[in-house]
PDB file of C-alpha atoms in Angstrom:
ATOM      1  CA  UNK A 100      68.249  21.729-114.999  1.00 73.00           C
ATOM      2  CA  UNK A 101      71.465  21.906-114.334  1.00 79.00           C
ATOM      3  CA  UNK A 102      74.533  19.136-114.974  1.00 86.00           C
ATOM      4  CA  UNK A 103      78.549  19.095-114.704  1.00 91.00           C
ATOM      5  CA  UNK A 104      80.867  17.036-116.112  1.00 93.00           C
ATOM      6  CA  UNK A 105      84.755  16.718-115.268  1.00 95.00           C
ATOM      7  CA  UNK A 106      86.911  14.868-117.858  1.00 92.00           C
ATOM      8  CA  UNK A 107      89.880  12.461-115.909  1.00 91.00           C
ATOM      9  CA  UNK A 108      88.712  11.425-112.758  1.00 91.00           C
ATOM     10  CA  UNK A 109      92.790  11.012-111.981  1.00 95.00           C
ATOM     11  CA  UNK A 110      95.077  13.598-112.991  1.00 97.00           C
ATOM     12  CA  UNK A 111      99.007  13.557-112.971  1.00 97.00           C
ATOM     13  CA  UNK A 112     101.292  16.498-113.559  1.00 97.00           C
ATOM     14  CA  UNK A 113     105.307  17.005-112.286  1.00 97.00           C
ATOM     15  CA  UNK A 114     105.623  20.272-110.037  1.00 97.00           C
ATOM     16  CA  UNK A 115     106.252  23.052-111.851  1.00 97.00           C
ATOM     17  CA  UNK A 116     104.012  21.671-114.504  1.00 97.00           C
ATOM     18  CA  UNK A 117     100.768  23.322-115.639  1.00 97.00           C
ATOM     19  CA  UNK A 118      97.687  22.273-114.702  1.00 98.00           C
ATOM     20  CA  UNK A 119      94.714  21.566-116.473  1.00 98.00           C
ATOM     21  CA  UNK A 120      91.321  19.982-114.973  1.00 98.00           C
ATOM     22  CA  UNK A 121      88.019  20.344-117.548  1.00 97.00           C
ATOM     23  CA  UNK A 122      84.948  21.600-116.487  1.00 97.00           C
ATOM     24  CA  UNK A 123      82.052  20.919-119.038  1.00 96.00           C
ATOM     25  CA  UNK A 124      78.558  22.312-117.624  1.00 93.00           C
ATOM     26  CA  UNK A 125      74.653  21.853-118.722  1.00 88.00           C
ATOM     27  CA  UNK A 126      72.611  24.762-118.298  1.00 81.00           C
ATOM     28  CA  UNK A 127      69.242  26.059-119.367  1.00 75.00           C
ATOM     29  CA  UNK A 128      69.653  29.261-117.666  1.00 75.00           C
ATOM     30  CA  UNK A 129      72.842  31.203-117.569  1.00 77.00           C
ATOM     31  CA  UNK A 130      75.397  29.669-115.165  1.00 84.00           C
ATOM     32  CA  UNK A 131      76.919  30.753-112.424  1.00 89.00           C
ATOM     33  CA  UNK A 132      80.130  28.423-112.219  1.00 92.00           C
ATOM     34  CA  UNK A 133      82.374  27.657-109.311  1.00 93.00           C
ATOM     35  CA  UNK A 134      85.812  25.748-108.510  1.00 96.00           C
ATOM     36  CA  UNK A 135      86.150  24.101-104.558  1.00 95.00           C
ATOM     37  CA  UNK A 136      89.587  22.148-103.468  1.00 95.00           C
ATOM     38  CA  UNK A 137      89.286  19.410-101.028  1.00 92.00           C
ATOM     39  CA  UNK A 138      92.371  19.133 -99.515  1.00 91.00           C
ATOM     40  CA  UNK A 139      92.678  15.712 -97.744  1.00 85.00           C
ATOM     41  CA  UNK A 140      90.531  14.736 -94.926  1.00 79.00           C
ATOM     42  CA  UNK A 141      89.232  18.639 -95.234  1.00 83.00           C
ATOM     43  CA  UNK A 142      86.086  20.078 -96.161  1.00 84.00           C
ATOM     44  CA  UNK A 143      85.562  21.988 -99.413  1.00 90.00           C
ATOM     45  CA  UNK A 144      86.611  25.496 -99.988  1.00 91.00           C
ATOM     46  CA  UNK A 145      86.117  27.782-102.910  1.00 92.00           C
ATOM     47  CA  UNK A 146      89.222  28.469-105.528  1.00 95.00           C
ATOM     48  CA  UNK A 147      86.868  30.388-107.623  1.00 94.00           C
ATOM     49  CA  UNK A 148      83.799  31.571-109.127  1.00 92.00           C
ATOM     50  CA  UNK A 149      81.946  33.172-112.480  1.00 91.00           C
ATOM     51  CA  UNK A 150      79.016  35.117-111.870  1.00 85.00           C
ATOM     52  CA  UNK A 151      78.628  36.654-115.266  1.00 79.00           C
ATOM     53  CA  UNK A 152      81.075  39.586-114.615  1.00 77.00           C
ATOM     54  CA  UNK A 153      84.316  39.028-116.539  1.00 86.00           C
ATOM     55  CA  UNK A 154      84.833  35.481-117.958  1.00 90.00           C
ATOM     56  CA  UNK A 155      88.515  35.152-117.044  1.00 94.00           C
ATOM     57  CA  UNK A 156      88.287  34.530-113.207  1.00 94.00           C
ATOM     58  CA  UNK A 157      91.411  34.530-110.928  1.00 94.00           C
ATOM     59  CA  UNK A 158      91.418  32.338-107.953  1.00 94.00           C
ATOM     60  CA  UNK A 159      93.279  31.920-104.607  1.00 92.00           C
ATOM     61  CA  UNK A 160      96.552  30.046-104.802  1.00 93.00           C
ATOM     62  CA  UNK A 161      97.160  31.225-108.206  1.00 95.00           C
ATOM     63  CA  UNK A 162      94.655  29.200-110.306  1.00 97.00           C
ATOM     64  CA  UNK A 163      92.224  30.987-112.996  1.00 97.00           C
ATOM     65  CA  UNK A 164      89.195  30.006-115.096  1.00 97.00           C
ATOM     66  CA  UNK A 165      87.843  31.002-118.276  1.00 95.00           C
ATOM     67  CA  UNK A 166      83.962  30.977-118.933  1.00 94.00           C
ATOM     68  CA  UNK A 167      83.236  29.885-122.557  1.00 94.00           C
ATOM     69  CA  UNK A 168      79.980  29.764-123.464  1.00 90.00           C
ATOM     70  CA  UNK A 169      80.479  28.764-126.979  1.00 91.00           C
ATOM     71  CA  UNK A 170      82.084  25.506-125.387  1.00 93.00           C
ATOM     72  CA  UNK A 171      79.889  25.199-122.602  1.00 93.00           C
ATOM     73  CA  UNK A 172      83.045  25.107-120.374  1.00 95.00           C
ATOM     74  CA  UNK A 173      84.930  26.319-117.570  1.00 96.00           C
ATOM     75  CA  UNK A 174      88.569  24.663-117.677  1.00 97.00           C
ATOM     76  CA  UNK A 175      90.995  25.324-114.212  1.00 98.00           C
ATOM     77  CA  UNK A 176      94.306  26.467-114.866  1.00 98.00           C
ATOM     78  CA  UNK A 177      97.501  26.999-112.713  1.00 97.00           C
ATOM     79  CA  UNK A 178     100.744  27.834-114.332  1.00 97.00           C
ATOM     80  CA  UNK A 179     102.955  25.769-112.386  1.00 97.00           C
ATOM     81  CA  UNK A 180     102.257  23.252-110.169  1.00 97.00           C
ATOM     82  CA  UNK A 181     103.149  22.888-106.625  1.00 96.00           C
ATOM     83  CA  UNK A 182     103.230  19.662-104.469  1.00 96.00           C
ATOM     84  CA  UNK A 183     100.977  21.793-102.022  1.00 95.00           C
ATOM     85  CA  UNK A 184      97.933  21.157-105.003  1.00 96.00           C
ATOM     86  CA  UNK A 185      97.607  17.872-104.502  1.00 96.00           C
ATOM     87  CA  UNK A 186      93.703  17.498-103.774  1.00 96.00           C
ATOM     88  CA  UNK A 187      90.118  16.701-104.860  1.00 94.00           C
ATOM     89  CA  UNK A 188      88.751  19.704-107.151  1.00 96.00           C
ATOM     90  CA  UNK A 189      85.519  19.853-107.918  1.00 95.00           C
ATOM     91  CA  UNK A 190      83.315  21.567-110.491  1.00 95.00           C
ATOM     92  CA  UNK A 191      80.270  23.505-109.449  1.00 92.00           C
ATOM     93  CA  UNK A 192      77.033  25.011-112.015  1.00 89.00           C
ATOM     94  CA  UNK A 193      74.135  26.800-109.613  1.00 83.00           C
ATOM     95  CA  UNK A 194      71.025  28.651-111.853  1.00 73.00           C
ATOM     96  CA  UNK A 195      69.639  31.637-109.971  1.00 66.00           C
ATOM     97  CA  UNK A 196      68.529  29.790-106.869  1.00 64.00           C
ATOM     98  CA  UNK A 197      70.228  28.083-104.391  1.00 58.00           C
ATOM     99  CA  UNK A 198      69.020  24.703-104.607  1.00 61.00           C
ATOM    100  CA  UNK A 199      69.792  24.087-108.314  1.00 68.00           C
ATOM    101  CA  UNK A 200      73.612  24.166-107.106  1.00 78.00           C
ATOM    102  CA  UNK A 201      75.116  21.060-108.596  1.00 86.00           C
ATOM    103  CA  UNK A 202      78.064  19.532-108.144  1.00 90.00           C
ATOM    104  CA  UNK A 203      80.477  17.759-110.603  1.00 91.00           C
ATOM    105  CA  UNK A 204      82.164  14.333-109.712  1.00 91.00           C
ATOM    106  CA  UNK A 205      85.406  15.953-109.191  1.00 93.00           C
ATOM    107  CA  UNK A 206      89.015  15.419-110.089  1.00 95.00           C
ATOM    108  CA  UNK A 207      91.677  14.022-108.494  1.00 95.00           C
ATOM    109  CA  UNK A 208      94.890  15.979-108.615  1.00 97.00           C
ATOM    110  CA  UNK A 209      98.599  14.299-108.188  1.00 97.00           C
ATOM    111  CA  UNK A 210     101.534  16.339-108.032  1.00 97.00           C
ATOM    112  CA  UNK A 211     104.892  14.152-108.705  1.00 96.00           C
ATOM    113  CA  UNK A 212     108.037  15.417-107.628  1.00 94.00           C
TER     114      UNK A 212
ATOM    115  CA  UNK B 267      84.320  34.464 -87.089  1.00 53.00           C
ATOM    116  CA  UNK B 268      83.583  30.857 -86.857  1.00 80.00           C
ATOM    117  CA  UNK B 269      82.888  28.775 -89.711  1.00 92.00           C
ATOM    118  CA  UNK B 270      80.657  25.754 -90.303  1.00 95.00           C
ATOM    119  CA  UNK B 271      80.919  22.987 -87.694  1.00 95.00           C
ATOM    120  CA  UNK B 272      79.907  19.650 -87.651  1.00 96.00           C
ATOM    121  CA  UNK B 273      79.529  16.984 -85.376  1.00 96.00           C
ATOM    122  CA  UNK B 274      80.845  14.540 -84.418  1.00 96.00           C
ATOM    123  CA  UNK B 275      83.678  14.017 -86.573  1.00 94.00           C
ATOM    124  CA  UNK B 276      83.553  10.538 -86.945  1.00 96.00           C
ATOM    125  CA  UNK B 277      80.438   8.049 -86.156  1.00 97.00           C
ATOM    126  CA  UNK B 278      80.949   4.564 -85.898  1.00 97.00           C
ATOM    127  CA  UNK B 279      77.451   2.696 -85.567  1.00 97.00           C
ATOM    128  CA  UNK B 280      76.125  -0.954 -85.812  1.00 97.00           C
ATOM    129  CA  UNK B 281      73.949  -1.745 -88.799  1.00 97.00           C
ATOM    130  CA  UNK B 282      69.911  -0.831 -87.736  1.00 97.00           C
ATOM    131  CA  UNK B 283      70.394   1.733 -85.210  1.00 97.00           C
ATOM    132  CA  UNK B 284      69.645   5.288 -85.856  1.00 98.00           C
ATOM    133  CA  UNK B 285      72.053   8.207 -85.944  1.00 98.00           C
ATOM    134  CA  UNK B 286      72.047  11.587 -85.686  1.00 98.00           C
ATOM    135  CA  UNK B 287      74.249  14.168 -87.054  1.00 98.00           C
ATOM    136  CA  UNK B 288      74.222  18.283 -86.618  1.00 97.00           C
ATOM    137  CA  UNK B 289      75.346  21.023 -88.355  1.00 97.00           C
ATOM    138  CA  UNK B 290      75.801  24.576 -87.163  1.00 96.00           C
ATOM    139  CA  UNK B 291      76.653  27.075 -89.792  1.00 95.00           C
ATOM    140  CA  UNK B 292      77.806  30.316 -90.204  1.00 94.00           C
ATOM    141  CA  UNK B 293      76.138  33.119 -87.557  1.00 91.00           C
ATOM    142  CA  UNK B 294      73.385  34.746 -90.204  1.00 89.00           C
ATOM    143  CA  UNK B 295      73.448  32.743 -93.142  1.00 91.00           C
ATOM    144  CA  UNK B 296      69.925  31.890 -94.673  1.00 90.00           C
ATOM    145  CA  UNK B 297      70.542  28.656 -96.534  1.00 91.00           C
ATOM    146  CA  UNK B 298      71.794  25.455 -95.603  1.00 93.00           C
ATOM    147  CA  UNK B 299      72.839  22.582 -97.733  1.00 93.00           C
ATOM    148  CA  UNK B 300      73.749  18.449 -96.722  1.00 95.00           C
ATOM    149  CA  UNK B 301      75.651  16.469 -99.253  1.00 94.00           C
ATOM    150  CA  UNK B 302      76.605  12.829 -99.138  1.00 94.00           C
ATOM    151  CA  UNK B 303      80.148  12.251-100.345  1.00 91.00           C
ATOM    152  CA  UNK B 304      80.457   8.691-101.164  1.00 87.00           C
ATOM    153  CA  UNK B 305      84.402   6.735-100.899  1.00 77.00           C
ATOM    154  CA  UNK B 306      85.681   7.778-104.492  1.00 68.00           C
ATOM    155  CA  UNK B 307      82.381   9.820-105.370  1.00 73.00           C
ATOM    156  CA  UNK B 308      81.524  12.915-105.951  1.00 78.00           C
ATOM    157  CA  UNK B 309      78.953  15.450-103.421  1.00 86.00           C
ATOM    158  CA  UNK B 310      75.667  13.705-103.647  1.00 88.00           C
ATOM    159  CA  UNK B 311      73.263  16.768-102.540  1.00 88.00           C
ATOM    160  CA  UNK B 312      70.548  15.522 -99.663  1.00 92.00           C
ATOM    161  CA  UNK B 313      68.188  18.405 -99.139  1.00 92.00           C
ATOM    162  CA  UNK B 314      68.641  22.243 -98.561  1.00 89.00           C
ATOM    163  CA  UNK B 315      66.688  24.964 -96.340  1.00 91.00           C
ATOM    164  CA  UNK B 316      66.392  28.251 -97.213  1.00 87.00           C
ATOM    165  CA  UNK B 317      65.056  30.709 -94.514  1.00 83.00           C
ATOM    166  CA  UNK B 318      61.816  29.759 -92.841  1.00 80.00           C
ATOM    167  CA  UNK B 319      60.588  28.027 -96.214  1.00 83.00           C
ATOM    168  CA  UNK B 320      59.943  24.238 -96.572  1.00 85.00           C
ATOM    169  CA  UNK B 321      63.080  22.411 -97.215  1.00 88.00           C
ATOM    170  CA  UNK B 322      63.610  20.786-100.739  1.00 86.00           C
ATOM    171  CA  UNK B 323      63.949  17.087 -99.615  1.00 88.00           C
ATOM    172  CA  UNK B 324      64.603  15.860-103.380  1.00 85.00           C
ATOM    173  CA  UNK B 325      67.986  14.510-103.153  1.00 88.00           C
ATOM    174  CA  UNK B 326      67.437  12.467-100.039  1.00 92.00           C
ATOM    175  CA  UNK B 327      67.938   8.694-101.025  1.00 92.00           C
ATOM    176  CA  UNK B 328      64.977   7.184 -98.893  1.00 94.00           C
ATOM    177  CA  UNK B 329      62.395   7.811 -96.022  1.00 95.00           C
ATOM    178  CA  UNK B 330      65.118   6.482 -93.813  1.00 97.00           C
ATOM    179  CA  UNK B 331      67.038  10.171 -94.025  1.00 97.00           C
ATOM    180  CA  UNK B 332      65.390  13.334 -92.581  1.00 96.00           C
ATOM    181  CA  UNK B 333      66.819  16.462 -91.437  1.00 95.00           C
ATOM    182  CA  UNK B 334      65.147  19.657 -89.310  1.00 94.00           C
ATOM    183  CA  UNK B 335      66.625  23.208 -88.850  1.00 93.00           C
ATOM    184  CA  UNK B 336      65.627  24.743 -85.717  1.00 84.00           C
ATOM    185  CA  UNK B 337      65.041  28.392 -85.228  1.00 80.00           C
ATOM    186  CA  UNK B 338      66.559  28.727 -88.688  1.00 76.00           C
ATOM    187  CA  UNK B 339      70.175  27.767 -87.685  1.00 90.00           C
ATOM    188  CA  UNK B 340      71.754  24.474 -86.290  1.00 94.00           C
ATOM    189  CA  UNK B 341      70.295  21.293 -88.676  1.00 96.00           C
ATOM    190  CA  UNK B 342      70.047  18.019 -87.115  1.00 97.00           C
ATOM    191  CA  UNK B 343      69.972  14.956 -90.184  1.00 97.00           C
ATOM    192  CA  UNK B 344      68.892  11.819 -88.693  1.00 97.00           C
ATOM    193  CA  UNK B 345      69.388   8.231 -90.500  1.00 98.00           C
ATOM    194  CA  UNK B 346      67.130   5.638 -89.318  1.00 98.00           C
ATOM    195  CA  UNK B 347      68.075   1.774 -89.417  1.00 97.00           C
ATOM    196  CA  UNK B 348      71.003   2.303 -90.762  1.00 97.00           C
ATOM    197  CA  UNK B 349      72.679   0.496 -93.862  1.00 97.00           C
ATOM    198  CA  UNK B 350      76.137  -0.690 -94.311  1.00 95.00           C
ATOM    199  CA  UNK B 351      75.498   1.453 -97.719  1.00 94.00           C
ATOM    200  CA  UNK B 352      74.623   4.362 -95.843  1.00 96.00           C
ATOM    201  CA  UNK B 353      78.187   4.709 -94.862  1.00 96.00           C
ATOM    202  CA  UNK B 354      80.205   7.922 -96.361  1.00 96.00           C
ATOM    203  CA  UNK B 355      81.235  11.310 -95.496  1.00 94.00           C
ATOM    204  CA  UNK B 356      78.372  13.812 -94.738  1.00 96.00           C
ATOM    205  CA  UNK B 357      78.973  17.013 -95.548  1.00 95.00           C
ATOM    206  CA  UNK B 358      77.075  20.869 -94.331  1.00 95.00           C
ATOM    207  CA  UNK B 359      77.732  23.848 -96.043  1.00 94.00           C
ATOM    208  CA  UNK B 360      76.038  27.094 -95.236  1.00 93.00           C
ATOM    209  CA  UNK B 361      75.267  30.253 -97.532  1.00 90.00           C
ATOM    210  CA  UNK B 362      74.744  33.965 -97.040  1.00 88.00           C
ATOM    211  CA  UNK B 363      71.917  33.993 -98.775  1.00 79.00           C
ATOM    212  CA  UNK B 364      69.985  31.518-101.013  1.00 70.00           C
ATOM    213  CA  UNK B 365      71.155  33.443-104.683  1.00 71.00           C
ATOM    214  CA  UNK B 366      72.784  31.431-106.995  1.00 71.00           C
ATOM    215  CA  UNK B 367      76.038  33.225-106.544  1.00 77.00           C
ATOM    216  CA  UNK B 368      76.472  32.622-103.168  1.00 80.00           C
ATOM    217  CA  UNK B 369      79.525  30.989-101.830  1.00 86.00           C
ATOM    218  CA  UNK B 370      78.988  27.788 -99.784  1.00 89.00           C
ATOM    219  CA  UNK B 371      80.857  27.402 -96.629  1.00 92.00           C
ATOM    220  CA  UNK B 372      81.624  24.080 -96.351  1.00 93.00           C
ATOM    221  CA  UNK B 373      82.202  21.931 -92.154  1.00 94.00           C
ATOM    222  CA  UNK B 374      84.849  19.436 -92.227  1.00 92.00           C
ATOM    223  CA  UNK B 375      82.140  16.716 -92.399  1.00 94.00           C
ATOM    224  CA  UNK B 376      81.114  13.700 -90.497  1.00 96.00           C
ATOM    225  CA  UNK B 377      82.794  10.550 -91.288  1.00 95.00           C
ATOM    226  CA  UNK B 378      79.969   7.874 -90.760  1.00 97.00           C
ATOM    227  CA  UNK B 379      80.506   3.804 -90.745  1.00 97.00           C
ATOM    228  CA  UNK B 380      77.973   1.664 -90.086  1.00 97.00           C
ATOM    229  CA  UNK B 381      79.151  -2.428 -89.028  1.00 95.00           C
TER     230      UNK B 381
END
């Protein structure tokens, strides 16, 4: 079974700031591991994803991700934030199949002037 | 091409009736997913079909929810006598295939209040 957890439901940073939203996953089969963005009153699309290839993962919109198994983690990272960031970001784990995808609780991002 | 659709966009319904609510994914992909996103909550998952195979119905909340895919493409999900609880976002996505890998192409969701 699979399980995600997202530390800071709420998450400030000033533009031009880095960003930082944690990704801690459960697993009892090797993960694959995704990033989505809501942007407001829009569905989900994907940022990212690690499916076992190289464990530093580059997104759209210039985030990244590093797989670490040791930590059981897979942190989002943007150098520098931009006002245009603001959104929900949520934390995916999926085993081999389909249906075990599982979602995190996801992460509210704030971008202050 | 065209991505995931859903509708309608926004449902407005009086507590006890029954509603219906349809997805139509992405031309060729196998398996389909519904989610519940709660106000200020996370994507609860509902059920998902994959291909022709029976659907796993573990994540719907009670016999009230059910959901059919026809000729293994649109999806209808039907609440019956609705609850004011029942109310939230409700959310399609549709994969190429039904690997753990796959990307899931998310609709823009139905917005669903019940009086």
């Amino acid at each position: 079974a699979q399980s995600v957890t997202q530390l800071g439901s709420h998450v400030s940073v000033s533009e031009g700031a880095l960003v930082l939203l944690r990704c801690n996953y459960s697993s009892s089969v090797p993960p694959y591991l995704f990033w989505y963005v809501q942007y407001p009153n829009q569905g989900l699309q994907l940022l990212l994803k690690y499916t076992s290839a190289a464990t530093l993962v580059k997104g759209i919109n210039g985030f990244e991700a590093e797989f670490k198994k040791s930590e059981t983690s897979f942190h989002l990272t943007k150098p520098s934030a931009h006002m245009s960031d603001a959104a929900e970001y949520f934390c995916a784990v999926s085993g081999n199949y389909g249906q075990n995808f599982v979602f995190g609780p996801g992460t509210r991002l704030s971008v202050l002037p | 091409g065209a991505g995931v659709s859903q509708s309608p966009s926004n449902k407005v319904t009086e507590k006890g009736k029954d509603v219906e609510l349809r997805c139509d994914p992405i031309s060729g992909h196998t398996a389909l997913y519904w989610y519940r996103q709660s106000l200020g909550q996370g994507l609860e998952f509902l059920i998902y079909f994959q291909g022709n195979s029976a659907p796993d119905k573990s994540g719907l909340p009670s016999d009230r929810f059910s959901a059919e895919r026809t000729g293994g493409s649109v999806s209808t999900l039907t609440i019956q006598r609705t609850q004011q609880e029942d109310s939230a976002v409700y959310l399609c996505a549709s994969s190429q295939t039904t690997g753990g890998t796959d990307t899931q192409y998310f609709g823009p969701g139905t917005r669903l209040t019940v009086l």
